[in-house]
Coordinates of N, CA and C in Angstrom, one line a residue:
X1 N -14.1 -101.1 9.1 CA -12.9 -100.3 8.9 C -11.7 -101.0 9.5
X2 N -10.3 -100.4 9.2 CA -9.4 -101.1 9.5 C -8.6 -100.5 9.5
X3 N -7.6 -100.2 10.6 CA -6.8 -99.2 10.9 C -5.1 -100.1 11.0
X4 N -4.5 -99.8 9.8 CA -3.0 -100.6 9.9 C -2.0 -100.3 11.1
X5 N -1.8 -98.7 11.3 CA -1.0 -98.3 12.3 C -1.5 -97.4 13.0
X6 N -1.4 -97.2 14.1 CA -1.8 -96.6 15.3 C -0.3 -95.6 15.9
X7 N 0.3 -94.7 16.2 CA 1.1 -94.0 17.0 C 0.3 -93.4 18.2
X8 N 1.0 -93.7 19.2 CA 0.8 -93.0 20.5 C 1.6 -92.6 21.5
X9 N 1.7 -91.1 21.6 CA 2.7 -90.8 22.4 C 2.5 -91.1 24.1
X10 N 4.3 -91.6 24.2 CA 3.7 -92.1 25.6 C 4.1 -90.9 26.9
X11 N 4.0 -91.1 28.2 CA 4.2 -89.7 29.0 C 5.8 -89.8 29.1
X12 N 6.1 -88.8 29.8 CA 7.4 -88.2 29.6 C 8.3 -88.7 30.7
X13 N 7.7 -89.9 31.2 CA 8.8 -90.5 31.9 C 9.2 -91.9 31.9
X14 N 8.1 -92.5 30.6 CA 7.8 -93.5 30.1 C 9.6 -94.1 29.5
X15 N 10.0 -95.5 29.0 CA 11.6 -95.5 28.5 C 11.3 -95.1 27.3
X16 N 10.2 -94.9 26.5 CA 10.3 -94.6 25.1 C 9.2 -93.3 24.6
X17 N 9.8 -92.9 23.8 CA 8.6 -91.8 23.5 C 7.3 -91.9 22.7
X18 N 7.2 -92.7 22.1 CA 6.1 -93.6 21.0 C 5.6 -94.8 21.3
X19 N 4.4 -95.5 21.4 CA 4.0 -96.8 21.3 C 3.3 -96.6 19.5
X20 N 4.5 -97.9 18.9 CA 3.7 -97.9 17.5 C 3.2 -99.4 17.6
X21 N 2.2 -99.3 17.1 CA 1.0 -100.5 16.9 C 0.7 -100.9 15.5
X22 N 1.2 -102.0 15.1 CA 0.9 -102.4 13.5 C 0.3 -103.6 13.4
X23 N -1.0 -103.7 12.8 CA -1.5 -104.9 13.0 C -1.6 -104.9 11.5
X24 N -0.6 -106.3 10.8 CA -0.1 -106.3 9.8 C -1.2 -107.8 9.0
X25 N -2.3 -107.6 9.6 CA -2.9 -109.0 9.2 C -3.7 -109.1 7.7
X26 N -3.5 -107.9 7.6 CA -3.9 -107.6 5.8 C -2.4 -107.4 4.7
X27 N -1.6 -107.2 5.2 CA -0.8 -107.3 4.2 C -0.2 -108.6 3.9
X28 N 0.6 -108.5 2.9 CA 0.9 -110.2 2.3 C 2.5 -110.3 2.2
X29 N 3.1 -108.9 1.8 CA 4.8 -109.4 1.9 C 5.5 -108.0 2.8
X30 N 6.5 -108.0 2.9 CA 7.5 -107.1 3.2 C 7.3 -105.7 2.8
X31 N 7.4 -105.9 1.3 CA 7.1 -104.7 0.5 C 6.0 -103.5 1.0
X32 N 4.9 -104.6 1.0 CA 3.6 -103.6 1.8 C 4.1 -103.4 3.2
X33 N 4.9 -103.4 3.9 CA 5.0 -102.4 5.3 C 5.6 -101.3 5.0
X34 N 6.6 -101.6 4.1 CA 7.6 -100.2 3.8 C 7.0 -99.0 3.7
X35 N 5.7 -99.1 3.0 CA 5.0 -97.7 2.7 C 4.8 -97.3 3.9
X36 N 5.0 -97.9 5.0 CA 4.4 -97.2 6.3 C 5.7 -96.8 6.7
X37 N 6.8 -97.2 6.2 CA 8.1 -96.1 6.5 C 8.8 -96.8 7.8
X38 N 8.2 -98.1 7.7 CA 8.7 -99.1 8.5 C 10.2 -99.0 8.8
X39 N 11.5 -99.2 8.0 CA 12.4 -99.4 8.3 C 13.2 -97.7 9.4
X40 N 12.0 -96.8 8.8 CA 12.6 -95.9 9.9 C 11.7 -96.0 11.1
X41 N 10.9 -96.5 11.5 CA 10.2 -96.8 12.7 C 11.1 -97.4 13.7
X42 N 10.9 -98.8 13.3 CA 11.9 -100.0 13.6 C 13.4 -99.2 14.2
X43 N 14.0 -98.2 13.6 CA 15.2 -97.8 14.1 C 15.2 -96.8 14.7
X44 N 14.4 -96.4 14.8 CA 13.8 -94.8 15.6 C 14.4 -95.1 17.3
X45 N 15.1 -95.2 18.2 CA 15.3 -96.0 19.5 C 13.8 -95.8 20.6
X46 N 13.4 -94.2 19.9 CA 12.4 -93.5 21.0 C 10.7 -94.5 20.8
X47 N 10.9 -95.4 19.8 CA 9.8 -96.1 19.7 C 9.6 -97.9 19.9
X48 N 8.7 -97.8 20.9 CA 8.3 -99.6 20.9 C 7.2 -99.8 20.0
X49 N 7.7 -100.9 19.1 CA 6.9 -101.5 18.4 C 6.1 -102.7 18.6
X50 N 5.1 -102.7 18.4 CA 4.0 -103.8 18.7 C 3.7 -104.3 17.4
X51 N 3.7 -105.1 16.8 CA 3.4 -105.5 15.6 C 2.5 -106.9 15.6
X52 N 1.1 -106.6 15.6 CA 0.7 -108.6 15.0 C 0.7 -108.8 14.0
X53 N 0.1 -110.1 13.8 CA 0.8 -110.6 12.4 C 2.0 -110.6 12.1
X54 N 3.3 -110.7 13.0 CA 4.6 -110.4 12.1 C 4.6 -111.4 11.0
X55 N 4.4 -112.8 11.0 CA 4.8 -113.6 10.2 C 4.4 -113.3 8.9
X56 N 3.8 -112.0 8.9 CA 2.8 -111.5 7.1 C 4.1 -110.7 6.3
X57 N 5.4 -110.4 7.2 CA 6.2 -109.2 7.0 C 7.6 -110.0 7.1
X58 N 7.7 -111.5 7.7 CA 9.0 -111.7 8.2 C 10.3 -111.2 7.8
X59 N 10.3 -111.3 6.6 CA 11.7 -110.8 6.0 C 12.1 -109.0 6.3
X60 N 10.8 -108.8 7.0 CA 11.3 -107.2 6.5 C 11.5 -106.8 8.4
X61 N 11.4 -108.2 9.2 CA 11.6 -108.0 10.5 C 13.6 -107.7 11.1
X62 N 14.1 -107.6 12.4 CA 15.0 -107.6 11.9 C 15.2 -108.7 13.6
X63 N 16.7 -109.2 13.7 CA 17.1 -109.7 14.7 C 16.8 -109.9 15.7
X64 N 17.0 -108.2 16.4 CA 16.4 -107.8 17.5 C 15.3 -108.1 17.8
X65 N 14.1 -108.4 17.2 CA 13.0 -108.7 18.1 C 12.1 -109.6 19.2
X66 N 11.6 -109.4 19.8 CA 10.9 -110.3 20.7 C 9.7 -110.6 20.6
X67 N 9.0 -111.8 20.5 CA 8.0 -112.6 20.6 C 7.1 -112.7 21.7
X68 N 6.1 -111.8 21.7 CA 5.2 -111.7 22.9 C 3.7 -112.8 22.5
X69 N 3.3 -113.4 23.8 CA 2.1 -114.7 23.0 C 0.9 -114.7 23.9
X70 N 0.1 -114.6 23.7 CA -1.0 -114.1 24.9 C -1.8 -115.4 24.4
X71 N -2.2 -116.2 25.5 CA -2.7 -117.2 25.7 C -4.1 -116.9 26.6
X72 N -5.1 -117.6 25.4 CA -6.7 -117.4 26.2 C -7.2 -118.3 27.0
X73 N -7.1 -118.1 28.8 CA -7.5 -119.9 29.6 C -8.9 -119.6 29.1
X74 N -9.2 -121.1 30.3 CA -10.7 -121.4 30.2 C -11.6 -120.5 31.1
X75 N -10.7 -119.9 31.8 CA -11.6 -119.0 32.7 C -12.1 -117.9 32.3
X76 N -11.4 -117.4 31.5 CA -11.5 -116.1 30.8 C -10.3 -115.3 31.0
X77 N -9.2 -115.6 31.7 CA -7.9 -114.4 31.8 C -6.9 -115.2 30.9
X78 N -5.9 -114.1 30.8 CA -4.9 -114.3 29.8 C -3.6 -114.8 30.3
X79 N -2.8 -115.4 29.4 CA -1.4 -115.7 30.1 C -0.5 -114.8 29.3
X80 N 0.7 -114.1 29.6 CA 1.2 -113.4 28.9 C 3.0 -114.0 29.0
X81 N 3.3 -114.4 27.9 CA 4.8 -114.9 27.7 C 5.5 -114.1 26.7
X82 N 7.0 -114.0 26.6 CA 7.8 -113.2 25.6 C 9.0 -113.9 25.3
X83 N 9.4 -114.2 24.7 CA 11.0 -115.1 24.1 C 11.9 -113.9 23.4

């Protein structure tokens, strides 16, 4: 099974009130996120978006966003960067 979007409300002191989660690694253009009502997500201010796979969606991404990259060592822990 495969779950495209995920919503979760965050607590009430959190800066935003939603964590949305889109793991976009099954769709192929732009077009397919819209049905998830993407462009009002994206503008909603009360929600952080997590999206993988953006590069499946790029056109339908907008300016603002940031690039998070989680790197697997050899040891087993992660490195976490954002541009």
């Amino acid at each position: 099974t495969f779950v495209l979007e995920k919503i979760y409300n965050l607590p009430d002191k959190a800066p935003f009130t939603r964590l949305v989660h889109i793991d976009a690694y099954r769709l192929s253009s732009a077009e397919d996120i819209s049905a998830l009502g993407f462009s009002e997500l994206i503008n909603d201010p009360d929600n952080l978006i997590l999206l993988e796979w953006p590069e499946k969606i790029g056109s339908a991404l907008y300016n603002s966003t940031h690039n998070m990259h989680i790197k697997e060592n050899k040891d087993g822990t992660r490195t976490f960067s954002y541009d």
